[in-house]
Amino acid sequence: MIIEIFQILLVTAILGTALVLFAGVKGRVGGVTIGSRAGLVMGMACLMLWGLIAINAFEITVISNGETLTRSYPQVAWIAVAGGAVSLITMLQAAIEEINATGGL
């Protein structure tokens, strides 16, 4: 993966996770109420982004002075695992709220 695309994915995942946490705490974003189903969808989207980042953190292509270099960033992979765990916890919380709201399985 090219470093610029990787950086865009990383920033998007960080902002998405912050939005999911903010929406989960407040229950609304910009006057729009966020339900538990929307929380599940947003949590899954963030989980997929973090998974993509974790997988691709080991083959980042950097083009410098006409040379193509392949770098590995295992630290970012660990950050992605932590971000994925946060997304998983928010999805679990949204699923429990949905089960309670609908009266069970």
PDB file of C-alpha atoms in Angstrom:
ATOM      1  CA  MET A   1       0.000   0.000   0.000  1.00  0.00           C
ATOM      2  CA  ILE A   2       1.212   3.487  -0.773  1.00  0.00           C
ATOM      3  CA  ILE A   3       2.060   5.593   2.291  1.00  0.00           C
ATOM      4  CA  GLU A   4      -0.317   8.421   1.355  1.00  0.00           C
ATOM      5  CA  ILE A   5      -3.311   6.081   1.126  1.00  0.00           C
ATOM      6  CA  PHE A   6      -2.246   4.461   4.384  1.00  0.00           C
ATOM      7  CA  GLN A   7      -2.157   7.862   6.089  1.00  0.00           C
ATOM      8  CA  ILE A   8      -5.625   8.734   4.780  1.00  0.00           C
ATOM      9  CA  LEU A   9      -6.986   5.419   6.093  1.00  0.00           C
ATOM     10  CA  LEU A  10      -5.321   5.978   9.466  1.00  0.00           C
ATOM     11  CA  VAL A  11      -6.745   9.488   9.884  1.00  0.00           C
ATOM     12  CA  THR A  12     -10.187   8.282   8.742  1.00  0.00           C
ATOM     13  CA  ALA A  13     -10.131   5.414  11.248  1.00  0.00           C
ATOM     14  CA  ILE A  14      -9.085   7.714  14.101  1.00  0.00           C
ATOM     15  CA  LEU A  15     -11.796  10.262  13.284  1.00  0.00           C
ATOM     16  CA  GLY A  16     -14.377   7.514  12.784  1.00  0.00           C
ATOM     17  CA  THR A  17     -13.578   5.947  16.137  1.00  0.00           C
ATOM     18  CA  ALA A  18     -13.775   9.352  17.814  1.00  0.00           C
ATOM     19  CA  LEU A  19     -17.173   9.914  16.158  1.00  0.00           C
ATOM     20  CA  VAL A  20     -18.426   6.505  17.292  1.00  0.00           C
ATOM     21  CA  LEU A  21     -17.313   7.187  20.872  1.00  0.00           C
ATOM     22  CA  PHE A  22     -18.819  10.691  20.825  1.00  0.00           C
ATOM     23  CA  ALA A  23     -22.102   9.412  19.381  1.00  0.00           C
ATOM     24  CA  GLY A  24     -22.186   6.595  21.923  1.00  0.00           C
ATOM     25  CA  VAL A  25     -21.664   8.931  24.860  1.00  0.00           C
ATOM     26  CA  LYS A  26     -23.977  11.717  23.739  1.00  0.00           C
ATOM     27  CA  GLY A  27     -26.512   9.623  21.814  1.00  0.00           C
ATOM     28  CA  ARG A  28     -26.833  12.315  19.184  1.00  0.00           C
ATOM     29  CA  VAL A  29     -24.647  14.106  16.680  1.00  0.00           C
ATOM     30  CA  GLY A  30     -25.633  17.491  15.295  1.00  0.00           C
ATOM     31  CA  GLY A  31     -29.202  17.209  16.557  1.00  0.00           C
ATOM     32  CA  VAL A  32     -29.705  13.760  15.003  1.00  0.00           C
ATOM     33  CA  THR A  33     -30.376  10.923  17.424  1.00  0.00           C
ATOM     34  CA  ILE A  34     -28.103   7.944  16.851  1.00  0.00           C
ATOM     35  CA  GLY A  35     -29.781   4.609  17.536  1.00  0.00           C
ATOM     36  CA  SER A  36     -28.169   1.339  18.452  1.00  0.00           C
ATOM     37  CA  ARG A  37     -28.437  -0.001  14.888  1.00  0.00           C
ATOM     38  CA  ALA A  38     -26.539   2.983  13.546  1.00  0.00           C
ATOM     39  CA  GLY A  39     -23.990   2.406  16.300  1.00  0.00           C
ATOM     40  CA  LEU A  40     -23.555  -1.172  15.113  1.00  0.00           C
ATOM     41  CA  VAL A  41     -23.003  -0.033  11.531  1.00  0.00           C
ATOM     42  CA  MET A  42     -20.554   2.699  12.497  1.00  0.00           C
ATOM     43  CA  GLY A  43     -18.678   0.348  14.812  1.00  0.00           C
ATOM     44  CA  MET A  44     -18.403  -2.279  12.055  1.00  0.00           C
ATOM     45  CA  ALA A  45     -17.117   0.309   9.575  1.00  0.00           C
ATOM     46  CA  CYS A  46     -14.435   1.402  12.046  1.00  0.00           C
ATOM     47  CA  LEU A  47     -13.540  -2.217  12.789  1.00  0.00           C
ATOM     48  CA  MET A  48     -13.052  -2.883   9.074  1.00  0.00           C
ATOM     49  CA  LEU A  49     -10.873   0.222   8.716  1.00  0.00           C
ATOM     50  CA  TRP A  50      -8.715  -0.773  11.687  1.00  0.00           C
ATOM     51  CA  GLY A  51      -8.411  -4.308  10.304  1.00  0.00           C
ATOM     52  CA  LEU A  52      -7.299  -2.964   6.939  1.00  0.00           C
ATOM     53  CA  ILE A  53      -4.714  -0.772   8.656  1.00  0.00           C
ATOM     54  CA  ALA A  54      -3.418  -3.653  10.798  1.00  0.00           C
ATOM     55  CA  ILE A  55      -3.021  -5.948   7.806  1.00  0.00           C
ATOM     56  CA  ASN A  56      -1.324  -3.392   5.589  1.00  0.00           C
ATOM     57  CA  ALA A  57       1.001  -1.948   8.243  1.00  0.00           C
ATOM     58  CA  PHE A  58       3.706  -4.415   7.226  1.00  0.00           C
ATOM     59  CA  GLU A  59       4.105  -3.508   3.546  1.00  0.00           C
ATOM     60  CA  ILE A  60       4.020   0.253   3.069  1.00  0.00           C
ATOM     61  CA  THR A  61       5.534   1.526  -0.163  1.00  0.00           C
ATOM     62  CA  VAL A  62       7.438   4.799   0.078  1.00  0.00           C
ATOM     63  CA  ILE A  63       8.693   6.516  -3.068  1.00  0.00           C
ATOM     64  CA  SER A  64      11.667   8.758  -2.320  1.00  0.00           C
ATOM     65  CA  ASN A  65      14.031  10.314  -4.884  1.00  0.00           C
ATOM     66  CA  GLY A  66      12.885   7.878  -7.544  1.00  0.00           C
ATOM     67  CA  GLU A  67      13.509   4.848  -5.331  1.00  0.00           C
ATOM     68  CA  THR A  68      10.757   2.568  -4.136  1.00  0.00           C
ATOM     69  CA  LEU A  69      11.186   1.414  -0.558  1.00  0.00           C
ATOM     70  CA  THR A  70       9.037  -0.999   1.408  1.00  0.00           C
ATOM     71  CA  ARG A  71       8.629  -0.197   5.078  1.00  0.00           C
ATOM     72  CA  SER A  72       7.020  -1.982   7.980  1.00  0.00           C
ATOM     73  CA  TYR A  73       5.287  -0.241  10.887  1.00  0.00           C
ATOM     74  CA  PRO A  74       4.421  -2.815  13.573  1.00  0.00           C
ATOM     75  CA  GLN A  75       3.681  -0.029  16.089  1.00  0.00           C
ATOM     76  CA  VAL A  76       0.818   1.145  13.904  1.00  0.00           C
ATOM     77  CA  ALA A  77      -0.461  -2.429  13.744  1.00  0.00           C
ATOM     78  CA  TRP A  78      -0.650  -2.487  17.551  1.00  0.00           C
ATOM     79  CA  ILE A  79      -2.502   0.842  17.522  1.00  0.00           C
ATOM     80  CA  ALA A  80      -4.882  -0.678  14.969  1.00  0.00           C
ATOM     81  CA  VAL A  81      -5.481  -3.644  17.270  1.00  0.00           C
ATOM     82  CA  ALA A  82      -6.355  -1.229  20.084  1.00  0.00           C
ATOM     83  CA  GLY A  83      -8.657   0.762  17.789  1.00  0.00           C
ATOM     84  CA  GLY A  84     -10.303  -2.458  16.643  1.00  0.00           C
ATOM     85  CA  ALA A  85     -10.849  -3.454  20.270  1.00  0.00           C
ATOM     86  CA  VAL A  86     -12.554  -0.121  20.964  1.00  0.00           C
ATOM     87  CA  SER A  87     -14.764  -0.647  17.905  1.00  0.00           C
ATOM     88  CA  LEU A  88     -15.588  -4.169  19.038  1.00  0.00           C
ATOM     89  CA  ILE A  89     -16.561  -2.954  22.516  1.00  0.00           C
ATOM     90  CA  THR A  90     -18.819  -0.245  21.069  1.00  0.00           C
ATOM     91  CA  MET A  91     -20.428  -2.813  18.787  1.00  0.00           C
ATOM     92  CA  LEU A  92     -21.033  -5.110  21.758  1.00  0.00           C
ATOM     93  CA  GLN A  93     -22.599  -2.272  23.722  1.00  0.00           C
ATOM     94  CA  ALA A  94     -24.819  -1.312  20.766  1.00  0.00           C
ATOM     95  CA  ALA A  95     -25.863  -4.946  20.309  1.00  0.00           C
ATOM     96  CA  ILE A  96     -26.816  -5.246  23.995  1.00  0.00           C
ATOM     97  CA  GLU A  97     -28.830  -2.019  23.777  1.00  0.00           C
ATOM     98  CA  GLU A  98     -30.601  -3.285  20.651  1.00  0.00           C
ATOM     99  CA  ILE A  99     -31.435  -6.600  22.322  1.00  0.00           C
ATOM    100  CA  ASN A 100     -32.816  -4.774  25.367  1.00  0.00           C
ATOM    101  CA  ALA A 101     -34.841  -2.390  23.195  1.00  0.00           C
ATOM    102  CA  THR A 102     -36.424  -5.143  21.093  1.00  0.00           C
ATOM    103  CA  GLY A 103     -37.147  -7.469  23.990  1.00  0.00           C
ATOM    104  CA  GLY A 104     -34.604 -10.184  23.364  1.00  0.00           C
ATOM    105  CA  LEU A 105     -33.523 -12.433  20.564  1.00  0.00           C
TER     106      LEU A 105
END
